[in-house]
């Protein structure tokens, strides 16, 4: 009872193996085993728990052993990228990616295809093409890869990292963007759907994990795609974090606002530089955010062991370089509801109602705009909420819907309470909206703290 958690879990695993070996597994020991790995604990929550995998390490027994024991999904880290699969035009090389796919299939793991159209790891022959030829090459590349893996891929990152960092919200310059224009993204998704209608089609990016100019730009694109019937099923949030770029406080709310557009969301390349409790807590925050968003279908860490991480010196993963489970591993397993917490469930707590708010501009014209604020309940259900929205003078709100407002004496701070939409289940959202007369100021309003009861 007073053994360290990691030891007791390992002991439980050894016991489980022994029981399996003697074929005397009982229902009780089975459920203990089922809760004891990342993949099975996530499955208990209806999610997958995946990792990036490199084909070159599959022959290492500790690597393959950890993969097979802990994970229920894989993403080839580099093997499906354009430079790996079509380094010469129309000559396709699938050997390394095939190795990962067949390994994953033999273990019943889901496979995320990564990635079809990306400015990086792009052979120079592609960047040298003229527009018409580039369009043909892009569609051919999508077609050949998706046909080769048809029926085997859970979700494809169809387009990766197409937006610029920073405040511009603009598309990133790339051969595709520069020669084909904005429409290349839509074209890539349409081609992808026509090749494998059963694969989920995702847009994937980084620095879009919280609400910011870049994620707003992606949000607007997804919203536009949904409104025009452009096939998109999911948005991937890479979630590469470190002290300069920590887990944003509105991480869950951001996932939720995308989910509210009618797409699945997935955490696709999670790694968090650091160590010890701080790293463990950040991992737990991310996992809980995914669990709180019903359309968050799974999460993938960007590698198994710190030893092979793309940023190994930051020790960002769940297993150290000797494949020992780190505190971050324990925290993730506990957050997933697996064994290792030792202390019973975390759901029933009654720790108080909380909520978060996110503002989005939904329409914009010369002298006005429409805004929407999404209110999301925290880990507990709520029966009421209040939040403020502060407008830059001399803007004036002309209409408000789905909320009732009171104003401060300066006429700039609007306090909003629910009308009919006060009750929210844990993690669920509602929204209110308004029309604003700009009166010369185009700045966005700011939302204050959300208070729930
Ligand atoms: O982890 C990948 C690393 O091995 C490669 O050298 C690198 C090359 O660009 O790509 C890394 O994976 C990236 C992923 O494909 C897309 N998002 C960012 C990832 C980390 O750079």
mmCIF file with all atom_site columns, C-alpha atoms in Angstrom, residues 51 53-71 74 99 103 107 109 304-305 307-308 323:
data_model
loop_
_atom_site.group_PDB
_atom_site.id
_atom_site.type_symbol
_atom_site.label_atom_id
_atom_site.label_alt_id
_atom_site.label_comp_id
_atom_site.label_asym_id
_atom_site.label_entity_id
_atom_site.label_seq_id
_atom_site.pdbx_PDB_ins_code
_atom_site.Cartn_x
_atom_site.Cartn_y
_atom_site.Cartn_z
_atom_site.occupancy
_atom_site.B_iso_or_equiv
_atom_site.pdbx_formal_charge
_atom_site.auth_seq_id
_atom_site.auth_comp_id
_atom_site.auth_asym_id
_atom_site.auth_atom_id
_atom_site.pdbx_PDB_model_num
ATOM 1  C CA . UNK A 1 51  ? 2.706  8.528  -30.333 1.00 0.00 ? 51  UNK A CA 1
ATOM 2  C CA . UNK A 1 53  ? 6.997  6.604  -34.332 1.00 0.00 ? 53  UNK A CA 1
ATOM 3  C CA . UNK A 1 54  ? 10.198 6.336  -36.352 1.00 0.00 ? 54  UNK A CA 1
ATOM 4  C CA . UNK A 1 55  ? 10.574 3.181  -38.438 1.00 0.00 ? 55  UNK A CA 1
ATOM 5  C CA . UNK A 1 56  ? 14.308 3.105  -37.751 1.00 0.00 ? 56  UNK A CA 1
ATOM 6  C CA . UNK A 1 57  ? 13.735 2.382  -34.040 1.00 0.00 ? 57  UNK A CA 1
ATOM 7  C CA . UNK A 1 58  ? 11.173 -0.381 -34.370 1.00 0.00 ? 58  UNK A CA 1
ATOM 8  C CA . UNK A 1 59  ? 13.919 -3.000 -34.121 1.00 0.00 ? 59  UNK A CA 1
ATOM 9  C CA . UNK A 1 60  ? 14.884 -1.790 -30.632 1.00 0.00 ? 60  UNK A CA 1
ATOM 10 C CA . UNK A 1 61  ? 13.059 -4.031 -28.205 1.00 0.00 ? 61  UNK A CA 1
ATOM 11 C CA . UNK A 1 62  ? 12.536 -1.430 -25.464 1.00 0.00 ? 62  UNK A CA 1
ATOM 12 C CA . UNK A 1 63  ? 11.177 1.005  -28.058 1.00 0.00 ? 63  UNK A CA 1
ATOM 13 C CA . UNK A 1 64  ? 8.779  -1.474 -29.661 1.00 0.00 ? 64  UNK A CA 1
ATOM 14 C CA . UNK A 1 65  ? 7.890  -2.951 -26.281 1.00 0.00 ? 65  UNK A CA 1
ATOM 15 C CA . UNK A 1 66  ? 6.925  0.423  -24.823 1.00 0.00 ? 66  UNK A CA 1
ATOM 16 C CA . UNK A 1 67  ? 5.026  1.317  -27.977 1.00 0.00 ? 67  UNK A CA 1
ATOM 17 C CA . UNK A 1 68  ? 3.061  -1.915 -27.965 1.00 0.00 ? 68  UNK A CA 1
ATOM 18 C CA . UNK A 1 69  ? 2.289  -1.829 -24.260 1.00 0.00 ? 69  UNK A CA 1
ATOM 19 C CA . UNK A 1 70  ? 1.259  1.803  -23.885 1.00 0.00 ? 70  UNK A CA 1
ATOM 20 C CA . UNK A 1 71  ? -0.094 3.270  -27.117 1.00 0.00 ? 71  UNK A CA 1
ATOM 21 C CA . UNK A 1 74  ? 0.737  5.955  -34.169 1.00 0.00 ? 74  UNK A CA 1
ATOM 22 C CA . UNK A 1 99  ? 6.782  -0.816 -41.823 1.00 0.00 ? 99  UNK A CA 1
ATOM 23 C CA . UNK A 1 103 ? 3.315  -2.828 -37.183 1.00 0.00 ? 103 UNK A CA 1
ATOM 24 C CA . UNK A 1 107 ? -1.409 -4.392 -32.883 1.00 0.00 ? 107 UNK A CA 1
ATOM 25 C CA . UNK A 1 109 ? -3.540 0.675  -33.390 1.00 0.00 ? 109 UNK A CA 1
ATOM 26 C CA . UNK A 1 304 ? 8.031  7.765  -26.931 1.00 0.00 ? 304 UNK A CA 1
ATOM 27 C CA . UNK A 1 305 ? 11.347 8.475  -25.245 1.00 0.00 ? 305 UNK A CA 1
ATOM 28 C CA . UNK A 1 307 ? 16.229 9.937  -26.203 1.00 0.00 ? 307 UNK A CA 1
ATOM 29 C CA . UNK A 1 308 ? 14.728 10.240 -29.689 1.00 0.00 ? 308 UNK A CA 1
ATOM 30 C CA . UNK A 1 323 ? 12.226 4.177  -21.022 1.00 0.00 ? 323 UNK A CA 1
#
